[in-house]
Coordinates of C-alpha atoms in Angstrom, one line a residue:
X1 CA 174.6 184.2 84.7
X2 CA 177.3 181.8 84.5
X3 CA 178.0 180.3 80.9
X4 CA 178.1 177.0 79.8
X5 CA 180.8 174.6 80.7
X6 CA 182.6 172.4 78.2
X7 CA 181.2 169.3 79.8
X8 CA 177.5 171.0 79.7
X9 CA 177.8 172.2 75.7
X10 CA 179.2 168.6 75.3
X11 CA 176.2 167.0 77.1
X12 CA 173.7 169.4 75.5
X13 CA 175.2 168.4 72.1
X14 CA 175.6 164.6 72.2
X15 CA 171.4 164.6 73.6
X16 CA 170.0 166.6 70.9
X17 CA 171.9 164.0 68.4
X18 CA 171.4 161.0 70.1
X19 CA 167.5 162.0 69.8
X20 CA 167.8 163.2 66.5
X21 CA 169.6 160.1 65.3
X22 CA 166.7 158.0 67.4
X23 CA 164.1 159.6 65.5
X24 CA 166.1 159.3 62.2
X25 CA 166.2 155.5 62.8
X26 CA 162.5 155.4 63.9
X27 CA 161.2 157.2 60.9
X28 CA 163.0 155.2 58.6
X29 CA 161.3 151.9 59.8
X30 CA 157.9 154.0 59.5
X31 CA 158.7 154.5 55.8
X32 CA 159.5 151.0 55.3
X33 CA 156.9 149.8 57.1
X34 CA 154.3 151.8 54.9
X35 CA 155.5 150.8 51.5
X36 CA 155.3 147.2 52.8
X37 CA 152.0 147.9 54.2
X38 CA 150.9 150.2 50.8
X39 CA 148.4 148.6 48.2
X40 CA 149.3 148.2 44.9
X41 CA 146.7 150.9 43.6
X42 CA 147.8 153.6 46.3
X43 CA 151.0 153.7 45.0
X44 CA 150.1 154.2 41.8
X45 CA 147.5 156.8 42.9
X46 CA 150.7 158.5 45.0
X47 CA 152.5 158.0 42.2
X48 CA 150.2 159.7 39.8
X49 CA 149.6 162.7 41.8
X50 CA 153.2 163.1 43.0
X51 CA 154.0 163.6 39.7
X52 CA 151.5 165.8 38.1
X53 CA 152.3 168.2 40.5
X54 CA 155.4 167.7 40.0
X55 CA 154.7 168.4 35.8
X56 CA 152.3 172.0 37.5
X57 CA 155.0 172.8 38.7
X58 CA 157.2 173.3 35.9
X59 CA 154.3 175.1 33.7
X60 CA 153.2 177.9 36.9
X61 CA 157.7 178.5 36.3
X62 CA 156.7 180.4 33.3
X63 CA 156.7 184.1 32.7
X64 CA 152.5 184.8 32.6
X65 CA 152.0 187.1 29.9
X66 CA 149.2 189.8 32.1
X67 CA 149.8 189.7 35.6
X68 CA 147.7 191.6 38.4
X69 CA 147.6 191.7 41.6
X70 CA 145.4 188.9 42.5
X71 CA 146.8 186.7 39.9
X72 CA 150.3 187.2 41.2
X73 CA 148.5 186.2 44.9
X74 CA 147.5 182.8 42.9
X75 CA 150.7 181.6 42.0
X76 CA 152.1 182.3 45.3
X77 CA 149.7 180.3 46.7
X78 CA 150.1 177.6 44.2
X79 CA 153.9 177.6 44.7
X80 CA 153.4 177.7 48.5
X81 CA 150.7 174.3 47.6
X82 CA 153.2 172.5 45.6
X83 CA 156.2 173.2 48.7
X84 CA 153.5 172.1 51.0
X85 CA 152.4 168.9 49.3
X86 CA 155.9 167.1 48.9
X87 CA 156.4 167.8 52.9
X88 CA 153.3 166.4 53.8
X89 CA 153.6 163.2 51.7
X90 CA 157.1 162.9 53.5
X91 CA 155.7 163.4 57.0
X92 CA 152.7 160.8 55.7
X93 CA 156.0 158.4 55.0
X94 CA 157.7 159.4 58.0
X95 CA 154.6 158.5 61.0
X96 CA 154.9 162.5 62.0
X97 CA 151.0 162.7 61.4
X98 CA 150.0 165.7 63.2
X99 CA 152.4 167.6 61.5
X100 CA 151.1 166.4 58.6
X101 CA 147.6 167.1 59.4
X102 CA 148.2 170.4 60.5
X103 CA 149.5 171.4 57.2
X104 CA 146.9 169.6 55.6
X105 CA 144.7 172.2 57.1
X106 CA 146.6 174.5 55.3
X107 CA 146.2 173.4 52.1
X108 CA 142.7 173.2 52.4
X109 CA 142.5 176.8 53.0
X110 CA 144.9 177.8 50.8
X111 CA 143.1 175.6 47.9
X112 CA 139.9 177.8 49.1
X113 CA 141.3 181.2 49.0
X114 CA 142.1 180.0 45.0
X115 CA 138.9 179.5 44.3
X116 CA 137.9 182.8 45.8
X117 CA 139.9 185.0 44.3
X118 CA 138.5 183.6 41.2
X119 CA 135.2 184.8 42.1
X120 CA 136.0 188.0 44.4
X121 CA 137.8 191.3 44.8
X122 CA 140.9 191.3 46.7
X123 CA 140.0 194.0 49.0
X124 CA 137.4 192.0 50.2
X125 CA 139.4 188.9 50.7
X126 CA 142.8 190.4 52.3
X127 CA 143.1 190.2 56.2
X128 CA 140.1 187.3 56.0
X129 CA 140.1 183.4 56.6
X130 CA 139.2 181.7 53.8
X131 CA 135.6 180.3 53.5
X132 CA 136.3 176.4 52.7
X133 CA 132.3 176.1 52.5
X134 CA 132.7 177.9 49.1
X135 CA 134.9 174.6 47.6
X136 CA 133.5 171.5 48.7
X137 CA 130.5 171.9 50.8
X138 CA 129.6 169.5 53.4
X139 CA 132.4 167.1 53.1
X140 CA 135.0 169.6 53.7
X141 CA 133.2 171.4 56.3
X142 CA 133.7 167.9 58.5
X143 CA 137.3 167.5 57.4
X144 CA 138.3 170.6 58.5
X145 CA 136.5 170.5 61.8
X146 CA 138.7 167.1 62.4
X147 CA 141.9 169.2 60.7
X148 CA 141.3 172.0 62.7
X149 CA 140.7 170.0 66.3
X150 CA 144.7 168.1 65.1
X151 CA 146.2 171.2 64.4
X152 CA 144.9 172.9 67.6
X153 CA 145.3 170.1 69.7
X154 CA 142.1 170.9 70.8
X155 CA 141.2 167.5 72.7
X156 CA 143.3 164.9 74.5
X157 CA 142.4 162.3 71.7
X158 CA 144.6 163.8 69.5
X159 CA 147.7 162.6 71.5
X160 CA 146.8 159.5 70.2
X161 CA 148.4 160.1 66.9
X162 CA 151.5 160.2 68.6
X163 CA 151.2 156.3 69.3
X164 CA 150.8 155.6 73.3
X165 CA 153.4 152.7 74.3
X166 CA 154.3 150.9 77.3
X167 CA 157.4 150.4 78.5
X168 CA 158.2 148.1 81.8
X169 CA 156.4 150.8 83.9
X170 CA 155.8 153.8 81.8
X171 CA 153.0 154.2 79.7
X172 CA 152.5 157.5 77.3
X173 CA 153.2 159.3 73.9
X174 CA 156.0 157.9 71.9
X175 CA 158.8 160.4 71.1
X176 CA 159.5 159.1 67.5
X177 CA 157.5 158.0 64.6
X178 CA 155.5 154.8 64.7
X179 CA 153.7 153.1 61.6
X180 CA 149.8 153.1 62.3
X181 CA 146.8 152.9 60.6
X182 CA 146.5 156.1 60.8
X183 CA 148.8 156.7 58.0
X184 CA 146.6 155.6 55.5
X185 CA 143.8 157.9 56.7
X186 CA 146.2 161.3 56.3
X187 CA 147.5 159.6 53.0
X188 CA 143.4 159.8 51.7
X189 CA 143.0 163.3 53.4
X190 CA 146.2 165.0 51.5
X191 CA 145.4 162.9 47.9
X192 CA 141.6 164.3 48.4
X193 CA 142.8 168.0 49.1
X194 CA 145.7 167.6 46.2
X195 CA 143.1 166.1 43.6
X196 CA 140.9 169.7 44.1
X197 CA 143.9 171.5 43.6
X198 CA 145.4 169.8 40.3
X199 CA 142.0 170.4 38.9
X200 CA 142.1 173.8 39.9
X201 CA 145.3 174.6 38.2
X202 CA 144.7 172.4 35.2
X203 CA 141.6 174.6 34.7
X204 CA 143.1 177.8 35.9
X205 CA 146.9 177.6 33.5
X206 CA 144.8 178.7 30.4
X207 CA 144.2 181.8 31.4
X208 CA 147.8 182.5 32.6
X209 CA 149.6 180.9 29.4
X210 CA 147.8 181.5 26.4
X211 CA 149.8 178.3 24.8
X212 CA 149.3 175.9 27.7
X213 CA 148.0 172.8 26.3
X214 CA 145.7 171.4 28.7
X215 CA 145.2 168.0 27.0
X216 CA 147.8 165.9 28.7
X217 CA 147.0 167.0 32.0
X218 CA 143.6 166.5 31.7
X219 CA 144.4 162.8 30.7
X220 CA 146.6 162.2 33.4
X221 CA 143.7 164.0 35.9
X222 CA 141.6 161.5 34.8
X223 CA 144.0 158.7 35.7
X224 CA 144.4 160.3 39.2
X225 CA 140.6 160.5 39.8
X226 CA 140.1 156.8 38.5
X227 CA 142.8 155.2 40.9
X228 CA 141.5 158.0 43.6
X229 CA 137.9 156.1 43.2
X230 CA 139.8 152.4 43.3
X231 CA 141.5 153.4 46.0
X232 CA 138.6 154.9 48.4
X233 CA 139.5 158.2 48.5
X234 CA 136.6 159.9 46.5
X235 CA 133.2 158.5 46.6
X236 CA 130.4 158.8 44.7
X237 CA 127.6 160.2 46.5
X238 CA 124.9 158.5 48.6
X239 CA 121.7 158.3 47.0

């Protein structure tokens, strides 16, 4: 096999940067776009959870005075959360929606797996999927089904998150970001799923940090779950 010519590395290079600065361009009019398009009360509610995470964070950074096994399994999930949330909220920003759905599905599970080792054995978890029926029941039985069918890519409709455009002749999947709807309903999806977890580890930091304070946080929990019910994104049930 022959290698590659000057003028072939050249071409090979300028293409992957002339799509890369496209896409740069295109995502920064998405993000523009959504603040413009963002209600008062969702970016406060963005706002709000953004940064108690943010304040998690900073606490789960501490030595924990008895560690096991499973607990040590905890906080590397809750790290891996925290990582996970700040992408997604980008990709929300950004228009890249499948990708953030598909990690949405992640969280999800990992949030579940938290709540079972609080309840199980290890052994009996390791090696296993875990159960998001044992969290929140019917509702997220249906998100994850919807999660699950983005992330697999499991029907043709899903393309449509892409953005279909027409162009003189051609009509299909846009390459780069473009501001939909759609944006709004991944931003409820990843608030709903980060919500679950704050309360988790607000709950859960007692029994890692015997001086852990849980006061503030639960204040600003509050907060988040006030602005979360102005904003649509938790409901009270149906009679």
């Amino acid at each position: 096999m022959e290698p590659l010519t000057h003028e072939q590395a050249d071409r090979l290079l300028a293409a992957a940067c002339e799509f890369q600065g496209m896409a740069m361009e295109a995502r920064e009019k998405c993000r523009d776009e959504y603040r413009h398009k963002e209600t008062n009360e969702e970016n406060i509610l963005r706002i709000l959870i953004d940064g108690q995470i943010g304040l998690l964070a900073e606490k789960i950074k501490k030595k924990v005075e008895s560690t096991t096994t499973a607990t040590s399994y905890q906080m590397g999930l809750s790290a891996s959360f925290i990582r996970t949330h700040f992408l997604v909220s980008d990709f929300i920003l950004n228009g890249d929606l499948i990708e953030a759905i598909t990690l949405i599905r992640k969280q999800l599970e990992s949030l579940a797996r938290l709540h079972e080792l609080d309840s199980k054995p290890l052994l009996k978890l390791e090696g296993k999927v875990p159960n998001i029926q044992n969290i929140l029941k019917k509702p997220a039985g249906k998100m994850y089904g919807d999660l699950s069918e983005v992330a697999h890519f499991s029907t043709p409709r899903v393309a449509e998150l892409l953005h279909v455009v027409e162009q003189d002749e051609m009509v299909g999947p846009s390459l780069v970001s473009i501001y939909s709807d759609r944006n709004k309903a991944a931003f409820d999806m990843n608030c709903f799923v980060a919500i679950y977890f704050i309360a988790w580890m607000v709950d859960k930091l007692p029994s890692w940090h015997s001086d852990y304070d849980s006061s503030e946080d639960k204040h600003f929990l509050s907060l988040v779950i006030m602005n979360a019910f102005d904003c649509g994104v938790l409901r009270k049930p149906e009679d």
